[in-house]
mmCIF file of C-alpha atoms in Angstrom:
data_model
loop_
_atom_site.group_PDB
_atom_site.id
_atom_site.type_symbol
_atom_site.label_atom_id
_atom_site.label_comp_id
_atom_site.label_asym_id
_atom_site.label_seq_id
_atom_site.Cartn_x
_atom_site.Cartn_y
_atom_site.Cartn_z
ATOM 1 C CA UNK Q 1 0.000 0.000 0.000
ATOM 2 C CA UNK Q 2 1.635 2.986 -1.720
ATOM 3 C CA UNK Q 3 1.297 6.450 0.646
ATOM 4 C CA UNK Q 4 2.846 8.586 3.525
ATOM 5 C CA UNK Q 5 2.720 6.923 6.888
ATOM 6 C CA UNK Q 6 2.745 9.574 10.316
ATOM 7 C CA UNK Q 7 3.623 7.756 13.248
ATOM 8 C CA UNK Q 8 1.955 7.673 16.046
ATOM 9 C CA UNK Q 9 -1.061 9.147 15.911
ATOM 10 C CA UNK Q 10 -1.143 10.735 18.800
ATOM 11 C CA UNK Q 11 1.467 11.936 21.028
ATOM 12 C CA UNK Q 12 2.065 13.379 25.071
ATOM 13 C CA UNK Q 13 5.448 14.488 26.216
ATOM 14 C CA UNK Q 14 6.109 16.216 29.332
ATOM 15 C CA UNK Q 15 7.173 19.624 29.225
ATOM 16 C CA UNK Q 16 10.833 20.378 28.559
ATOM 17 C CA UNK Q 17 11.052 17.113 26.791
ATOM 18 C CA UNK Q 18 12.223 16.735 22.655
ATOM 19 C CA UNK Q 19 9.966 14.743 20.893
ATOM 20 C CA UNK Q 20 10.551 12.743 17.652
ATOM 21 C CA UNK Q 21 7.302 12.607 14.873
ATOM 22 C CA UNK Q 22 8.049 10.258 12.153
ATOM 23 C CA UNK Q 23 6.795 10.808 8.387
ATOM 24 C CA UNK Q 24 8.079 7.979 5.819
ATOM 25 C CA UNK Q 25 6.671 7.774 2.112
ATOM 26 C CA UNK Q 26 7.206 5.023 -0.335
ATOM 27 C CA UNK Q 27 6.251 7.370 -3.306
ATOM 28 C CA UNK Q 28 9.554 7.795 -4.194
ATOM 29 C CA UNK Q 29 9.170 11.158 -3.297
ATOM 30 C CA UNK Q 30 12.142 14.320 -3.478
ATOM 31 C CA UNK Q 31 10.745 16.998 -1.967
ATOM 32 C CA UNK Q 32 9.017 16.316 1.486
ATOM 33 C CA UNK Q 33 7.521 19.069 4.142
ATOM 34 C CA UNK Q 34 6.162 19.518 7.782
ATOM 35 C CA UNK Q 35 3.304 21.453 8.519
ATOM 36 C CA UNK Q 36 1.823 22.488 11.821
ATOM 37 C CA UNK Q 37 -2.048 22.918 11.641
ATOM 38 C CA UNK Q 38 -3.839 25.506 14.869
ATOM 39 C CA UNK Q 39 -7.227 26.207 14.600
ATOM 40 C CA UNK Q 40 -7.864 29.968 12.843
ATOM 41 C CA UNK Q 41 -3.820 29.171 11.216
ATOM 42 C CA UNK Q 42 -3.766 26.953 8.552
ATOM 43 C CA UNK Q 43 -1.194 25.355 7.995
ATOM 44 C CA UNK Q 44 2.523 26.942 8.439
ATOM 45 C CA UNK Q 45 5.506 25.652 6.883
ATOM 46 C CA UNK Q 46 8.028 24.367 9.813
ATOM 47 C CA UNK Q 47 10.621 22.865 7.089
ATOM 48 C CA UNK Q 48 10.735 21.334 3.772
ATOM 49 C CA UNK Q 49 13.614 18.984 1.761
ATOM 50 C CA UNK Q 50 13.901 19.103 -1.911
ATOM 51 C CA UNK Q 51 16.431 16.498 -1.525
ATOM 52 C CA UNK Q 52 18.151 14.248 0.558
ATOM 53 C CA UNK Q 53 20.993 15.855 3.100
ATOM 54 C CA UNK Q 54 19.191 18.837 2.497
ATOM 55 C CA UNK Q 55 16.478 20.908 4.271
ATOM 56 C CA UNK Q 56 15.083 24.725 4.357
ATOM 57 C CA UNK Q 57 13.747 26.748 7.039
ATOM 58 C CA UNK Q 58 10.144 27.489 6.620
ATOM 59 C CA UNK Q 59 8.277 30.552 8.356
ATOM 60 C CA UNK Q 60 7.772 28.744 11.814
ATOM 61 C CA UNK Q 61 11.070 27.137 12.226
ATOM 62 C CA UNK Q 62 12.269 27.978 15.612
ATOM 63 C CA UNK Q 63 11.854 25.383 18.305
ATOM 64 C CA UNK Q 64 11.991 22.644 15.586
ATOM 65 C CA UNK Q 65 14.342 20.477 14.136
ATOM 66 C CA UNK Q 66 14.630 18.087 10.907
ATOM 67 C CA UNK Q 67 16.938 15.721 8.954
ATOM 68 C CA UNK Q 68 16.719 13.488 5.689
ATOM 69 C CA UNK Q 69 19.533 11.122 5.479
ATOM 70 C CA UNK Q 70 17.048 8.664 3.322
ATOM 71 C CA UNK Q 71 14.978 10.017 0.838
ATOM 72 C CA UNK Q 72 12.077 7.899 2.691
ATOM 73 C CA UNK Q 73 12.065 9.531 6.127
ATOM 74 C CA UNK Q 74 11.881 13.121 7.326
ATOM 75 C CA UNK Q 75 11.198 13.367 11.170
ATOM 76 C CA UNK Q 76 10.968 16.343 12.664
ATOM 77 C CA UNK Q 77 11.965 17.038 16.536
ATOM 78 C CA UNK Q 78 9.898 19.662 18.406
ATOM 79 C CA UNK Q 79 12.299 20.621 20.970
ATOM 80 C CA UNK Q 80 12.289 22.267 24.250
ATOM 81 C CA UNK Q 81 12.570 25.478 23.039
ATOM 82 C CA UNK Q 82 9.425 25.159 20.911
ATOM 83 C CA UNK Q 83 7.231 27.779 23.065
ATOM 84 C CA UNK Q 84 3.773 26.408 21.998
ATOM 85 C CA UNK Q 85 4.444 22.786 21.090
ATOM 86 C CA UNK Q 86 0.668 21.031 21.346
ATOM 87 C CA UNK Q 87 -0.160 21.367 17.824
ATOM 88 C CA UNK Q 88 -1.556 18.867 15.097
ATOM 89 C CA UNK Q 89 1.201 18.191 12.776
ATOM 90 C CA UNK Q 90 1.025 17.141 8.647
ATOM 91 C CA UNK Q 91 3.862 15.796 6.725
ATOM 92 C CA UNK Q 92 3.478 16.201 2.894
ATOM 93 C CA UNK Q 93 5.712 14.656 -0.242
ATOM 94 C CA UNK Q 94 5.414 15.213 -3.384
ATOM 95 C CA UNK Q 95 7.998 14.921 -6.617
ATOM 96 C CA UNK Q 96 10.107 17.297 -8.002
ATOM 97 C CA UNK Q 97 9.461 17.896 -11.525
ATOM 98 C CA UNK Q 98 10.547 20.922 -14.385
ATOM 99 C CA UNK Q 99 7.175 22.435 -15.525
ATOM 100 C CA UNK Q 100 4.303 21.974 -14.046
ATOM 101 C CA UNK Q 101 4.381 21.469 -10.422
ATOM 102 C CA UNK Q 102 2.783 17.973 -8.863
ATOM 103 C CA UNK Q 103 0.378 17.575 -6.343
ATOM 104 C CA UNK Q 104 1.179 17.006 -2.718
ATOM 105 C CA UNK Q 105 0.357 13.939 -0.845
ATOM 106 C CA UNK Q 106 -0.257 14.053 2.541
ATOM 107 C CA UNK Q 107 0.249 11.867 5.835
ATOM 108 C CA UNK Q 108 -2.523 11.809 8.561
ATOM 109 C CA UNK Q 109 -0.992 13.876 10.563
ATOM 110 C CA UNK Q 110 0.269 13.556 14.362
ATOM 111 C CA UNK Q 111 -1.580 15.206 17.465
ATOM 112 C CA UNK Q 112 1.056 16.449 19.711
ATOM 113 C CA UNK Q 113 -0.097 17.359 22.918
ATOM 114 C CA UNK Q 114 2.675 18.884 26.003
ATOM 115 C CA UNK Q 115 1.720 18.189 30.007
ATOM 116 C CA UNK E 1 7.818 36.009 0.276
ATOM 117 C CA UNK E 2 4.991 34.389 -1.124
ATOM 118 C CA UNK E 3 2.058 35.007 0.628
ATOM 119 C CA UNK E 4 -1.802 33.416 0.800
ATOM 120 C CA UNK E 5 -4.955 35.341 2.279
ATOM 121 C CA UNK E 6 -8.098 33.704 2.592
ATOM 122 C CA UNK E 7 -10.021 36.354 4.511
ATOM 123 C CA UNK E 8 -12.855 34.144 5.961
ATOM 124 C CA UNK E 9 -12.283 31.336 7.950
ATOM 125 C CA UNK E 10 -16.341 30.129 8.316
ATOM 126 C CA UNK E 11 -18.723 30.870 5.264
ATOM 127 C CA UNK E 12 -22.335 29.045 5.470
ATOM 128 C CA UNK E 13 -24.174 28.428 2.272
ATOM 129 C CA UNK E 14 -27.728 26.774 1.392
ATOM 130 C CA UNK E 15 -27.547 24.011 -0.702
ATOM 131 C CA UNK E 16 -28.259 24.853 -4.660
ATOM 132 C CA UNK E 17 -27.060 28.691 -3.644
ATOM 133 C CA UNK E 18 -23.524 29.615 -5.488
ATOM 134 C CA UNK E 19 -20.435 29.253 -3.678
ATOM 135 C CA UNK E 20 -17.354 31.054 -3.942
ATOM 136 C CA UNK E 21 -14.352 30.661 -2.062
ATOM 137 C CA UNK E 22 -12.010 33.564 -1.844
ATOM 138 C CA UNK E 23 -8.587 33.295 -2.254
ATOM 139 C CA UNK E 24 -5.342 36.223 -2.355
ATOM 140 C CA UNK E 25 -1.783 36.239 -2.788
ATOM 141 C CA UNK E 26 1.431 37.306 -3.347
ATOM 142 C CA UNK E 27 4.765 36.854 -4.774
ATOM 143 C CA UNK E 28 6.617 38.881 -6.869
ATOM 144 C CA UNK E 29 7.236 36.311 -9.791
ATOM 145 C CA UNK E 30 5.474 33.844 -11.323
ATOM 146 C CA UNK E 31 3.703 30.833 -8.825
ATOM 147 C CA UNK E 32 1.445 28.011 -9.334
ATOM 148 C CA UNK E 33 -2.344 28.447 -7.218
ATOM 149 C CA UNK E 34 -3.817 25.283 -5.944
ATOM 150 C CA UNK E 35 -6.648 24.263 -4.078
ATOM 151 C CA UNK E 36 -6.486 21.350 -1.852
ATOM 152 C CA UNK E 37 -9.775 20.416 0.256
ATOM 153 C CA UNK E 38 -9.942 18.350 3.707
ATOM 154 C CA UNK E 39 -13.135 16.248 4.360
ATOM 155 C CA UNK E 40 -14.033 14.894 7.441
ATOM 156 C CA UNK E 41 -11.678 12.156 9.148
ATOM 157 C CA UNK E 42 -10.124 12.586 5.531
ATOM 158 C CA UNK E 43 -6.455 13.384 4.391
ATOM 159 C CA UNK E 44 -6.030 16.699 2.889
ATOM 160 C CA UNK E 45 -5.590 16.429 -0.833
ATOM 161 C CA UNK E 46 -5.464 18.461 -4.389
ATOM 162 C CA UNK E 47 -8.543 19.388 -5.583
ATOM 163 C CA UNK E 48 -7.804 21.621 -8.496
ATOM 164 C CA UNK E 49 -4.510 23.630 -9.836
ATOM 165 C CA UNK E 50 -4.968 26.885 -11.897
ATOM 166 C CA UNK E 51 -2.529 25.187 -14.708
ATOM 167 C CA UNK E 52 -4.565 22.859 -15.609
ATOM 168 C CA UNK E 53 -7.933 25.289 -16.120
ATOM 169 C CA UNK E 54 -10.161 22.321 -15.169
ATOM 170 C CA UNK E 55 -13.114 21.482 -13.347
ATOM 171 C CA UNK E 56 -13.193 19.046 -10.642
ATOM 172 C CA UNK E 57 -16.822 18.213 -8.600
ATOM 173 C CA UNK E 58 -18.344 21.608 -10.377
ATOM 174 C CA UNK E 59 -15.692 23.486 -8.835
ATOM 175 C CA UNK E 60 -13.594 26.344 -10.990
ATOM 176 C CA UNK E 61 -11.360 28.496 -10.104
ATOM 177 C CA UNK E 62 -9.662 31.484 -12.447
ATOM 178 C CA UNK E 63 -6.363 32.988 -11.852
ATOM 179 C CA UNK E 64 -6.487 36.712 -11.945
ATOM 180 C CA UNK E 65 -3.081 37.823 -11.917
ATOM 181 C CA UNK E 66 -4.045 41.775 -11.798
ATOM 182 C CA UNK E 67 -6.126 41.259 -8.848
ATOM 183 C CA UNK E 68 -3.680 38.684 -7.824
ATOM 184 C CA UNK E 69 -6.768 35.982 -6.810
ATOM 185 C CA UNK E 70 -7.925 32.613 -7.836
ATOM 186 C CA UNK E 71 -11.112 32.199 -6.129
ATOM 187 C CA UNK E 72 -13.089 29.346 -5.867
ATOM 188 C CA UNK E 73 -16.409 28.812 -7.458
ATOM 189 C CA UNK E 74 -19.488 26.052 -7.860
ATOM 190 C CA UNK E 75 -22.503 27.518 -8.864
ATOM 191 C CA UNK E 76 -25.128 24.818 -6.970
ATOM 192 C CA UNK E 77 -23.646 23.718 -3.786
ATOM 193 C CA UNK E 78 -23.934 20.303 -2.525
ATOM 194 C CA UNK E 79 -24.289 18.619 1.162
ATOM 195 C CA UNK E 80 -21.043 17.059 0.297
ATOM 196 C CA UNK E 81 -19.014 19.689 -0.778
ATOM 197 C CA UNK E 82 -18.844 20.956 3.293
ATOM 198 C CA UNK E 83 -15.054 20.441 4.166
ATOM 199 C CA UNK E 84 -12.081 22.506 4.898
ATOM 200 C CA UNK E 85 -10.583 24.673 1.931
ATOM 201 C CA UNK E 86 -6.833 25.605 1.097
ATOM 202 C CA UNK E 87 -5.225 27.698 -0.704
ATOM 203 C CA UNK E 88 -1.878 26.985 -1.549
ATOM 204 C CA UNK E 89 1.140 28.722 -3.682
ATOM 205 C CA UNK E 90 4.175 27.590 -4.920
ATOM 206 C CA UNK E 91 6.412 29.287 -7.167
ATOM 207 C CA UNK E 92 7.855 27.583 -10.214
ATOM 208 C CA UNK E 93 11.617 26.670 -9.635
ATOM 209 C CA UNK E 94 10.907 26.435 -6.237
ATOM 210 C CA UNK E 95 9.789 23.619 -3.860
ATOM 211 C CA UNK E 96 8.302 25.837 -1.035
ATOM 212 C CA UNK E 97 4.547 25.188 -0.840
ATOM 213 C CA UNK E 98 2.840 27.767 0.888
ATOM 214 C CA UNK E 99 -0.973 27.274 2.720
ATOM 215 C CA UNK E 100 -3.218 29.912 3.372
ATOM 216 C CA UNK E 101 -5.066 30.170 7.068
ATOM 217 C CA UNK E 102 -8.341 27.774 5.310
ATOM 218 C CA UNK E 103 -12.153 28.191 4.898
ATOM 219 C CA UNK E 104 -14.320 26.227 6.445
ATOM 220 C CA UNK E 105 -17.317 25.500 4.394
ATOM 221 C CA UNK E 106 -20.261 24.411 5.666
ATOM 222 C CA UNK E 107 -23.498 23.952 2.993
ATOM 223 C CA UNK E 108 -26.884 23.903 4.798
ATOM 224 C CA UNK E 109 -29.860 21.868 3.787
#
């Protein structure tokens, strides 16, 4: 079953705690993104990769952290200094093509909630 | 920076009444306008581009690069068009895909 798996569903850390969200895809992929979703927001860009060993900042960065050593996985770590971490979070993939630009896929998303 | 407005968050329609959907942005070169759409206890996903000037469940949308909008449009609404709306940007070149804030659409009966 082809698609973008978000693991786990649903997530509580403690405060002052990193936490790890997984996103892997199987769609052979390049590019591949993290969202956070608040009510009355949208969604804002934390990072995106258009390749592996390579990431950009998106407009919400600070507090978070990313890496793509495979061009399956892209996990994202909401760290400590993250000032408002409980948030519902969407990973996205999509390829990288000249011309016309592809749809994005996206993941079920993770509910991240901070005690 | 590339920017998307969508200036209301809740819009209420009857069913059979027009809908439209509206949708700003910015960027000082040349992007790509999507719409994706979010059903209940459903992934978000792509449910029209302004490339490809087609209609997808009676919905249109028309770039208008002097009033820099692409608005989205059905003429009869349907029960099952209520969902969550995005607009999205992204310019060509680029990989950064930008969301606006969403519309929540809710058709009455």
């Amino acid at each position: 079953d082809g698609g973008i798996t978000q693991s786990p569903k649903y997530l509580f850390r403690k405060e002052g705690q990193n936490v790890t969200l997984s996103c892997e895809q199987n769609l052979n992929h390049d590019a591949m993104y993290w969202y956070r979703q608040d009510p009355g927001q949208g969604l804002r860009l934390i990072y995106y990769s258009q390749i592996v060993n390579d990431f950009q900042k998106g407009d919400i960065a600070e507090g978070y952290s990313v890496s793509r050593e495979k061009k399956e996985s892209f996990p994202l770590t909401v760290t400590s200094a993250q000032k408002n971490p409980t948030a519902f979070y969407l990973c996205a993939s999509k390829p990288v093509r000249q011309g016309q630009i592809p749809e994005a896929f996206f993941g079920q998303g993770t509910r991240l909630t901070v005690v | 920076a590339q920017r998307v407005t969508q200036p209301e968050k809740l819009l209420s329609v009857f069913k059979g009444a027009p809908v439209e959907l509206k949708c700003n942005y910015s960027y000082s070169g040349s992007p790509e306008l999507f719409w994706y759409v979010q059903y209940s206890r459903q992934r978000l996903q792509l449910l029209l581009r302004h490339i490809s000037r087609e209609s997808i469940k009676g919905f249109t949308a028309d770039l208008n690069k002097g009033e820099t909008s692409f608005h989205l449009k059905k003429p009869f609404a349907q029960e099952e068009d209520s969902a969550m709306y995005y607009c999205a940007l992204a310019p060509f070149g680029n990989e950064k895909l930008t969301f606006g804030t969403g519309t929540r659409l809710t058709i009455i009966p």
